[in-house]
PDB file of C-alpha atoms in Angstrom:
ATOM      1  CA  MET N  52      94.852 -36.434  62.904  1.00 92.00           C
ATOM      2  CA  GLN N  53      96.119 -37.909  66.158  1.00 94.00           C
ATOM      3  CA  ALA N  54      99.214 -35.714  65.863  1.00 95.00           C
ATOM      4  CA  LEU N  55      96.969 -32.624  65.804  1.00 96.00           C
ATOM      5  CA  ILE N  56      95.100 -33.841  68.890  1.00 97.00           C
ATOM      6  CA  ASP N  57      98.420 -34.454  70.650  1.00 96.00           C
ATOM      7  CA  LEU N  58      99.661 -30.970  69.721  1.00 96.00           C
ATOM      8  CA  ILE N  59      96.586 -29.278  71.187  1.00 97.00           C
ATOM      9  CA  GLU N  60      96.584 -31.566  74.224  1.00 97.00           C
ATOM     10  CA  LYS N  61     100.201 -30.582  74.947  1.00 96.00           C
ATOM     11  CA  TYR N  62      99.189 -26.966  75.468  1.00 96.00           C
ATOM     12  CA  ARG N  63      95.581 -27.449  76.543  1.00 96.00           C
ATOM     13  CA  PRO N  64      95.483 -30.525  78.828  1.00 97.00           C
ATOM     14  CA  GLY N  65      92.157 -32.344  78.761  1.00 96.00           C
ATOM     15  CA  PHE N  66      91.418 -31.442  75.151  1.00 97.00           C
ATOM     16  CA  ALA N  67      91.567 -35.055  73.946  1.00 97.00           C
ATOM     17  CA  ARG N  68      88.769 -36.008  76.359  1.00 96.00           C
ATOM     18  CA  SER N  69      86.534 -33.201  75.105  1.00 96.00           C
ATOM     19  CA  ILE N  70      86.352 -34.096  71.414  1.00 97.00           C
ATOM     20  CA  VAL N  71      83.650 -36.321  69.926  1.00 97.00           C
ATOM     21  CA  PRO N  72      84.330 -38.463  66.840  1.00 97.00           C
ATOM     22  CA  SER N  73      81.690 -39.107  64.215  1.00 96.00           C
ATOM     23  CA  SER N  74      80.441 -42.657  63.998  1.00 95.00           C
ATOM     24  CA  GLU N  75      81.106 -44.652  60.847  1.00 94.00           C
ATOM     25  CA  GLU N  76      77.355 -44.569  60.222  1.00 95.00           C
ATOM     26  CA  GLY N  77      77.355 -40.769  60.489  1.00 93.00           C
ATOM     27  CA  ILE N  78      80.261 -40.495  58.059  1.00 95.00           C
ATOM     28  CA  GLU N  79      78.480 -42.792  55.596  1.00 95.00           C
ATOM     29  CA  LEU N  80      75.298 -40.717  55.861  1.00 93.00           C
ATOM     30  CA  LEU N  81      77.273 -37.594  55.006  1.00 93.00           C
ATOM     31  CA  GLU N  82      78.937 -39.363  52.115  1.00 92.00           C
ATOM     32  CA  ASP N  83      75.529 -40.492  50.835  1.00 90.00           C
ATOM     33  CA  ALA N  84      74.480 -36.827  50.793  1.00 87.00           C
ATOM     34  CA  VAL N  85      77.576 -35.267  49.225  1.00 89.00           C
ATOM     35  CA  GLY N  86      79.529 -37.990  47.428  1.00 88.00           C
ATOM     36  CA  PRO N  87      83.015 -39.414  48.103  1.00 91.00           C
ATOM     37  CA  LEU N  88      84.864 -37.672  50.947  1.00 95.00           C
ATOM     38  CA  PRO N  89      88.562 -36.739  50.803  1.00 96.00           C
ATOM     39  CA  GLY N  90      90.785 -38.860  53.041  1.00 97.00           C
ATOM     40  CA  ALA N  91      91.824 -35.831  55.093  1.00 97.00           C
ATOM     41  CA  TYR N  92      88.159 -35.057  55.766  1.00 97.00           C
ATOM     42  CA  ARG N  93      87.411 -38.646  56.778  1.00 97.00           C
ATOM     43  CA  ARG N  94      90.290 -38.557  59.266  1.00 97.00           C
ATOM     44  CA  PHE N  95      88.962 -35.324  60.728  1.00 98.00           C
ATOM     45  CA  LEU N  96      85.438 -36.695  61.056  1.00 98.00           C
ATOM     46  CA  ALA N  97      86.679 -39.915  62.672  1.00 97.00           C
ATOM     47  CA  ALA N  98      88.642 -37.858  65.206  1.00 97.00           C
ATOM     48  CA  MET N  99      86.348 -34.929  66.091  1.00 97.00           C
ATOM     49  CA  GLY N 100      83.554 -34.704  63.540  1.00 96.00           C
ATOM     50  CA  ASP N 101      80.787 -34.501  66.162  1.00 96.00           C
ATOM     51  CA  GLY N 102      82.556 -32.134  68.531  1.00 96.00           C
ATOM     52  CA  MET N 103      85.841 -30.187  68.531  1.00 97.00           C
ATOM     53  CA  GLY N 104      85.836 -29.497  72.254  1.00 95.00           C
ATOM     54  CA  ASP N 105      87.167 -26.016  72.972  1.00 93.00           C
ATOM     55  CA  PHE N 106      89.160 -25.818  69.741  1.00 96.00           C
ATOM     56  CA  GLU N 107      87.478 -23.255  67.506  1.00 93.00           C
ATOM     57  CA  VAL N 108      88.185 -21.933  64.018  1.00 94.00           C
ATOM     58  CA  ASP N 109      86.835 -18.408  64.292  1.00 92.00           C
ATOM     59  CA  GLU N 110      83.026 -18.798  64.330  1.00 92.00           C
ATOM     60  CA  ALA N 111      82.864 -21.829  62.051  1.00 96.00           C
ATOM     61  CA  THR N 112      80.839 -24.989  62.676  1.00 96.00           C
ATOM     62  CA  PHE N 113      82.469 -28.190  61.420  1.00 97.00           C
ATOM     63  CA  ARG N 114      80.037 -30.663  63.014  1.00 95.00           C
ATOM     64  CA  ALA N 115      79.079 -33.428  60.569  1.00 94.00           C
ATOM     65  CA  SER N 116      75.403 -33.313  61.550  1.00 94.00           C
ATOM     66  CA  SER N 117      75.355 -29.601  60.647  1.00 95.00           C
ATOM     67  CA  MET N 118      76.807 -30.394  57.216  1.00 94.00           C
ATOM     68  CA  ARG N 119      74.106 -33.024  56.613  1.00 92.00           C
ATOM     69  CA  ALA N 120      71.394 -30.589  57.708  1.00 93.00           C
ATOM     70  CA  ALA N 121      72.814 -27.886  55.455  1.00 93.00           C
ATOM     71  CA  HIS N 122      72.570 -30.157  52.435  1.00 90.00           C
ATOM     72  CA  ARG N 123      68.944 -30.926  53.271  1.00 89.00           C
ATOM     73  CA  SER N 124      67.992 -27.266  53.628  1.00 90.00           C
ATOM     74  CA  MET N 125      70.193 -25.750  50.877  1.00 89.00           C
ATOM     75  CA  PRO N 126      69.865 -27.862  47.718  1.00 85.00           C
ATOM     76  CA  TRP N 127      72.171 -25.565  45.730  1.00 84.00           C
ATOM     77  CA  LEU N 128      75.092 -27.044  47.719  1.00 85.00           C
ATOM     78  CA  LYS N 129      75.011 -30.099  45.464  1.00 77.00           C
ATOM     79  CA  ARG N 130      77.833 -29.007  43.197  1.00 74.00           C
ATOM     80  CA  ASP N 131      80.431 -31.214  41.544  1.00 79.00           C
ATOM     81  CA  ARG N 132      83.392 -28.987  42.367  1.00 90.00           C
ATOM     82  CA  PHE N 133      82.797 -27.601  45.863  1.00 94.00           C
ATOM     83  CA  LEU N 134      82.212 -29.635  49.003  1.00 95.00           C
ATOM     84  CA  LEU N 135      80.956 -27.869  52.127  1.00 96.00           C
ATOM     85  CA  VAL N 136      83.175 -28.533  55.151  1.00 96.00           C
ATOM     86  CA  ALA N 137      82.144 -25.812  57.647  1.00 97.00           C
ATOM     87  CA  LEU N 138      79.452 -23.179  58.118  1.00 97.00           C
ATOM     88  CA  ASP N 139      80.460 -19.616  58.967  1.00 96.00           C
ATOM     89  CA  GLY N 140      78.610 -18.466  62.088  1.00 92.00           C
ATOM     90  CA  SER N 141      79.571 -14.815  61.711  1.00 91.00           C
ATOM     91  CA  GLU N 142      77.470 -12.104  60.111  1.00 89.00           C
ATOM     92  CA  ALA N 143      79.677 -12.255  57.018  1.00 87.00           C
ATOM     93  CA  VAL N 144      78.472 -15.807  56.161  1.00 92.00           C
ATOM     94  CA  TRP N 145      81.430 -16.970  54.062  1.00 96.00           C
ATOM     95  CA  ASP N 146      81.288 -20.754  54.402  1.00 96.00           C
ATOM     96  CA  TYR N 147      84.243 -23.133  54.006  1.00 97.00           C
ATOM     97  CA  TYR N 148      84.500 -25.573  51.077  1.00 97.00           C
ATOM     98  CA  PHE N 149      86.896 -28.058  49.568  1.00 97.00           C
ATOM     99  CA  ASP N 150      87.750 -27.118  45.992  1.00 96.00           C
ATOM    100  CA  ARG N 151      87.913 -30.597  44.487  1.00 94.00           C
ATOM    101  CA  VAL N 152      89.876 -29.506  41.422  1.00 95.00           C
ATOM    102  CA  GLN N 153      92.726 -28.146  43.572  1.00 96.00           C
ATOM    103  CA  PRO N 154      94.400 -31.120  45.323  1.00 97.00           C
ATOM    104  CA  HIS N 155      96.864 -30.734  48.169  1.00 96.00           C
ATOM    105  CA  GLY N 156      99.072 -33.659  49.101  1.00 93.00           C
ATOM    106  CA  THR N 157      97.712 -37.137  48.499  1.00 94.00           C
ATOM    107  CA  ASP N 158      94.148 -36.832  49.807  1.00 96.00           C
ATOM    108  CA  ASP N 159      93.377 -33.225  50.709  1.00 97.00           C
ATOM    109  CA  PHE N 160      92.032 -30.236  48.747  1.00 98.00           C
ATOM    110  CA  MET N 161      92.292 -26.476  48.855  1.00 98.00           C
ATOM    111  CA  ILE N 162      89.896 -24.692  51.215  1.00 98.00           C
ATOM    112  CA  VAL N 163      87.986 -21.747  49.735  1.00 97.00           C
ATOM    113  CA  ARG N 164      85.341 -19.433  51.170  1.00 97.00           C
ATOM    114  CA  LEU N 165      82.029 -18.915  49.341  1.00 96.00           C
ATOM    115  CA  ARG N 166      79.012 -16.808  50.265  1.00 95.00           C
ATOM    116  CA  ARG N 167      75.925 -18.679  51.466  1.00 93.00           C
ATOM    117  CA  ASP N 168      73.829 -17.647  48.494  1.00 91.00           C
ATOM    118  CA  PRO N 169      72.407 -19.878  45.721  1.00 90.00           C
ATOM    119  CA  ASP N 170      73.256 -17.185  43.155  1.00 91.00           C
ATOM    120  CA  PHE N 171      76.817 -16.559  44.327  1.00 92.00           C
ATOM    121  CA  ASP N 172      79.395 -16.827  41.540  1.00 92.00           C
ATOM    122  CA  ALA N 173      82.136 -19.153  42.810  1.00 90.00           C
ATOM    123  CA  ARG N 174      84.659 -17.299  40.655  1.00 89.00           C
ATOM    124  CA  HIS N 175      84.473 -14.569  43.293  1.00 94.00           C
ATOM    125  CA  GLY N 176      85.253 -16.943  46.148  1.00 94.00           C
ATOM    126  CA  ARG N 177      88.180 -16.428  48.498  1.00 95.00           C
ATOM    127  CA  VAL N 178      91.128 -18.799  48.378  1.00 96.00           C
ATOM    128  CA  PHE N 179      91.824 -19.524  52.041  1.00 96.00           C
ATOM    129  CA  GLN N 180      94.151 -22.422  52.879  1.00 97.00           C
ATOM    130  CA  ALA N 181      96.040 -25.058  50.912  1.00 97.00           C
ATOM    131  CA  GLY N 182      94.072 -27.884  52.556  1.00 97.00           C
ATOM    132  CA  LEU N 183      91.954 -28.901  55.530  1.00 98.00           C
ATOM    133  CA  GLU N 184      94.895 -30.214  57.555  1.00 97.00           C
ATOM    134  CA  GLU N 185      96.833 -27.002  56.873  1.00 96.00           C
ATOM    135  CA  LEU N 186      93.811 -25.044  58.109  1.00 97.00           C
ATOM    136  CA  LEU N 187      93.446 -27.088  61.295  1.00 97.00           C
ATOM    137  CA  TYR N 188      97.145 -27.018  62.228  1.00 97.00           C
ATOM    138  CA  TYR N 189      97.411 -23.300  61.481  1.00 97.00           C
ATOM    139  CA  GLU N 190      94.364 -22.440  63.564  1.00 97.00           C
ATOM    140  CA  ALA N 191      95.423 -24.722  66.428  1.00 97.00           C
ATOM    141  CA  PHE N 192      98.809 -23.013  66.641  1.00 97.00           C
ATOM    142  CA  ARG N 193      97.259 -19.557  66.266  1.00 97.00           C
ATOM    143  CA  THR N 194      94.572 -19.994  68.911  1.00 96.00           C
ATOM    144  CA  VAL N 195      96.189 -22.443  71.356  1.00 96.00           C
ATOM    145  CA  ARG N 196      99.981 -22.086  71.202  1.00 96.00           C
ATOM    146  CA  LEU N 197     100.703 -18.416  70.431  1.00 97.00           C
ATOM    147  CA  PRO N 198      98.441 -16.966  73.157  1.00 96.00           C
ATOM    148  CA  LEU N 199     100.635 -18.659  75.785  1.00 96.00           C
ATOM    149  CA  PHE N 200     103.355 -16.072  75.120  1.00 97.00           C
ATOM    150  CA  ASP N 201     103.276 -12.576  76.589  1.00 96.00           C
ATOM    151  CA  HIS N 202     104.619 -10.668  73.578  1.00 97.00           C
ATOM    152  CA  ARG N 203     103.751 -10.877  69.912  1.00 96.00           C
ATOM    153  CA  VAL N 204     104.299  -9.104  66.585  1.00 96.00           C
ATOM    154  CA  ARG N 205     103.108  -9.736  63.030  1.00 95.00           C
ATOM    155  CA  LEU N 206     105.548  -9.290  60.155  1.00 94.00           C
ATOM    156  CA  TRP N 207     104.633  -9.000  56.482  1.00 91.00           C
ATOM    157  CA  GLN N 208     106.333  -9.462  53.162  1.00 87.00           C
ATOM    158  CA  PRO N 209     107.304  -6.000  51.770  1.00 78.00           C
ATOM    159  CA  ALA N 210     104.532  -4.302  49.816  1.00 71.00           C
ATOM    160  CA  ASP N 211     107.094  -3.093  47.256  1.00 69.00           C
ATOM    161  CA  GLU N 212     107.155  -5.808  44.562  1.00 68.00           C
ATOM    162  CA  ARG N 213     110.859  -5.234  43.869  1.00 67.00           C
ATOM    163  CA  LEU N 214     111.708  -5.972  47.503  1.00 64.00           C
ATOM    164  CA  ALA N 215     109.163  -8.784  47.821  1.00 65.00           C
ATOM    165  CA  ARG N 216     110.943 -10.795  45.100  1.00 68.00           C
ATOM    166  CA  PHE N 217     113.885 -11.254  47.470  1.00 72.00           C
ATOM    167  CA  CYS N 218     111.715 -12.030  50.488  1.00 82.00           C
ATOM    168  CA  SER N 219     110.373 -15.511  49.825  1.00 87.00           C
ATOM    169  CA  PRO N 220     108.720 -17.980  52.214  1.00 89.00           C
ATOM    170  CA  GLU N 221     111.702 -20.278  51.669  1.00 90.00           C
ATOM    171  CA  ALA N 222     114.115 -17.529  52.761  1.00 89.00           C
ATOM    172  CA  ALA N 223     111.947 -16.810  55.801  1.00 91.00           C
ATOM    173  CA  CYS N 224     111.905 -20.475  56.841  1.00 94.00           C
ATOM    174  CA  ALA N 225     115.667 -20.815  56.350  1.00 94.00           C
ATOM    175  CA  LEU N 226     116.286 -17.821  58.625  1.00 94.00           C
ATOM    176  CA  ILE N 227     113.810 -19.097  61.206  1.00 95.00           C
ATOM    177  CA  GLU N 228     115.599 -22.441  61.373  1.00 96.00           C
ATOM    178  CA  LYS N 229     118.998 -20.704  61.515  1.00 95.00           C
ATOM    179  CA  LEU N 230     117.798 -18.940  64.671  1.00 95.00           C
ATOM    180  CA  GLY N 231     117.129 -22.213  66.469  1.00 95.00           C
ATOM    181  CA  PHE N 232     113.455 -22.876  65.755  1.00 97.00           C
ATOM    182  CA  GLU N 233     112.215 -26.395  65.037  1.00 97.00           C
ATOM    183  CA  ARG N 234     109.477 -26.969  62.467  1.00 97.00           C
ATOM    184  CA  ILE N 235     106.351 -28.889  63.445  1.00 95.00           C
ATOM    185  CA  ALA N 236     104.974 -31.325  60.858  1.00 90.00           C
ATOM    186  CA  PRO N 237     102.867 -31.901  58.788  1.00 91.00           C
ATOM    187  CA  ALA N 238     101.920 -28.410  57.526  1.00 92.00           C
ATOM    188  CA  THR N 239     103.852 -27.746  54.303  1.00 93.00           C
ATOM    189  CA  ARG N 240     102.390 -24.576  52.765  1.00 94.00           C
ATOM    190  CA  CYS N 241     102.108 -22.785  56.078  1.00 95.00           C
ATOM    191  CA  ALA N 242     104.799 -23.348  58.705  1.00 96.00           C
ATOM    192  CA  LEU N 243     104.685 -23.866  62.473  1.00 97.00           C
ATOM    193  CA  TYR N 244     107.912 -23.285  64.410  1.00 98.00           C
ATOM    194  CA  GLU N 245     108.827 -23.231  68.054  1.00 96.00           C
ATOM    195  CA  ARG N 246     111.681 -23.256  70.526  1.00 95.00           C
ATOM    196  CA  THR N 247     111.515 -23.170  74.320  1.00 94.00           C
ATOM    197  CA  ASP N 248     111.090 -19.380  74.596  1.00 95.00           C
ATOM    198  CA  ALA N 249     109.315 -18.480  71.354  1.00 97.00           C
ATOM    199  CA  ALA N 250     107.120 -19.626  68.481  1.00 98.00           C
ATOM    200  CA  ILE N 251     106.510 -18.545  64.904  1.00 97.00           C
ATOM    201  CA  LEU N 252     103.478 -19.153  62.708  1.00 98.00           C
ATOM    202  CA  LEU N 253     103.926 -18.457  59.003  1.00 96.00           C
ATOM    203  CA  TYR N 254     100.981 -18.137  56.622  1.00 96.00           C
ATOM    204  CA  GLN N 255     101.582 -18.561  52.900  1.00 93.00           C
ATOM    205  CA  HIS N 256      98.807 -17.905  50.419  1.00 93.00           C
ATOM    206  CA  PRO N 257      97.700 -21.212  48.830  1.00 94.00           C
ATOM    207  CA  ILE N 258      98.497 -20.240  45.235  1.00 92.00           C
ATOM    208  CA  SER N 259     101.013 -17.386  45.466  1.00 86.00           C
ATOM    209  CA  PRO N 260     104.279 -16.766  47.363  1.00 82.00           C
ATOM    210  CA  THR N 261     102.671 -14.005  49.430  1.00 86.00           C
ATOM    211  CA  PHE N 262     103.253 -14.602  53.146  1.00 91.00           C
ATOM    212  CA  SER N 263     103.227 -13.133  56.638  1.00 93.00           C
ATOM    213  CA  PHE N 264     104.123 -14.529  60.029  1.00 94.00           C
ATOM    214  CA  ASP N 265     103.395 -14.076  63.707  1.00 96.00           C
ATOM    215  CA  LEU N 266     106.320 -14.072  66.128  1.00 97.00           C
ATOM    216  CA  ALA N 267     105.605 -14.667  69.831  1.00 97.00           C
ATOM    217  CA  CYS N 268     108.077 -14.616  72.734  1.00 97.00           C
ATOM    218  CA  ASP N 269     108.176 -14.752  76.508  1.00 96.00           C
ATOM    219  CA  ASP N 270     110.632 -11.841  76.648  1.00 97.00           C
ATOM    220  CA  SER N 271     109.945  -8.484  74.973  1.00 97.00           C
ATOM    221  CA  ARG N 272     113.645  -7.801  74.398  1.00 97.00           C
ATOM    222  CA  GLU N 273     114.108 -11.118  72.594  1.00 97.00           C
ATOM    223  CA  LEU N 274     111.015 -10.382  70.526  1.00 97.00           C
ATOM    224  CA  ALA N 275     112.503  -7.031  69.505  1.00 96.00           C
ATOM    225  CA  ARG N 276     115.867  -8.645  68.706  1.00 96.00           C
ATOM    226  CA  LEU N 277     114.348 -11.347  66.503  1.00 96.00           C
ATOM    227  CA  ALA N 278     112.025  -8.915  64.738  1.00 95.00           C
ATOM    228  CA  ALA N 279     114.991  -6.640  64.000  1.00 95.00           C
ATOM    229  CA  ILE N 280     116.878  -9.573  62.425  1.00 94.00           C
ATOM    230  CA  TYR N 281     113.918 -10.448  60.201  1.00 92.00           C
ATOM    231  CA  ARG N 282     113.509  -6.841  59.110  1.00 90.00           C
ATOM    232  CA  ALA N 283     117.202  -6.460  58.340  1.00 90.00           C
ATOM    233  CA  GLU N 284     117.709  -9.770  56.508  1.00 88.00           C
ATOM    234  CA  LEU N 285     114.319 -10.207  54.818  1.00 87.00           C
ATOM    235  CA  GLY N 286     113.005  -6.669  54.547  1.00 86.00           C
ATOM    236  CA  VAL N 287     109.736  -7.617  56.246  1.00 89.00           C
ATOM    237  CA  THR N 288     107.586  -4.896  57.764  1.00 88.00           C
ATOM    238  CA  ASN N 289     105.287  -4.694  60.764  1.00 85.00           C
ATOM    239  CA  GLY N 290     101.705  -5.726  60.070  1.00 75.00           C
ATOM    240  CA  PRO N 291      98.393  -4.799  61.700  1.00 68.00           C
TER     241      PRO N 291
END
């Protein structure tokens, strides 16, 4: 998790001083309420579990004390499969959960979105990110790094299934690297790339090859040139 803090600090100086780690006692209290915690979640809590500074994931609340309070006030959260990790503060109220039957890496789990409703059927939940660390790195790059560029475009895999078969995430990453971008670890399902004048953030659906990516540049002409290459070689199209 220190690498994530360093990444945000690089582009938002002072961030590291603004975060608040959870105490070991606080982590143990949460574990008493919900059961064993994934290693990725423990690392997050130990780094910024009581305060994420000015790093935000949409309108979500990840604070450990809020998770403990939620379990006290919403007894239906005590499920074997799903572990609440963040509360959605928007009107939509689709909270964030680990899906503990869908591992990612050695100690992380897929993140899904479920409605805050005791009668909600989890089969209708939304698959969101491959894991918590993927989510945090993706959102950090999206909200901290990309806004530093003046020009931006979103490109999508072709809607035509016949074309989409030849437009894979692997092909997209290979082309990105061919054009001089360096990949930032440790995200593996999604991909973070940058070079001195541009950055690319690729999102890949956790359980399918569907993907899209944001391309950001300092120079509008370079943005247009790169986008034209991706369209010509991958068949991607402009997104919303």
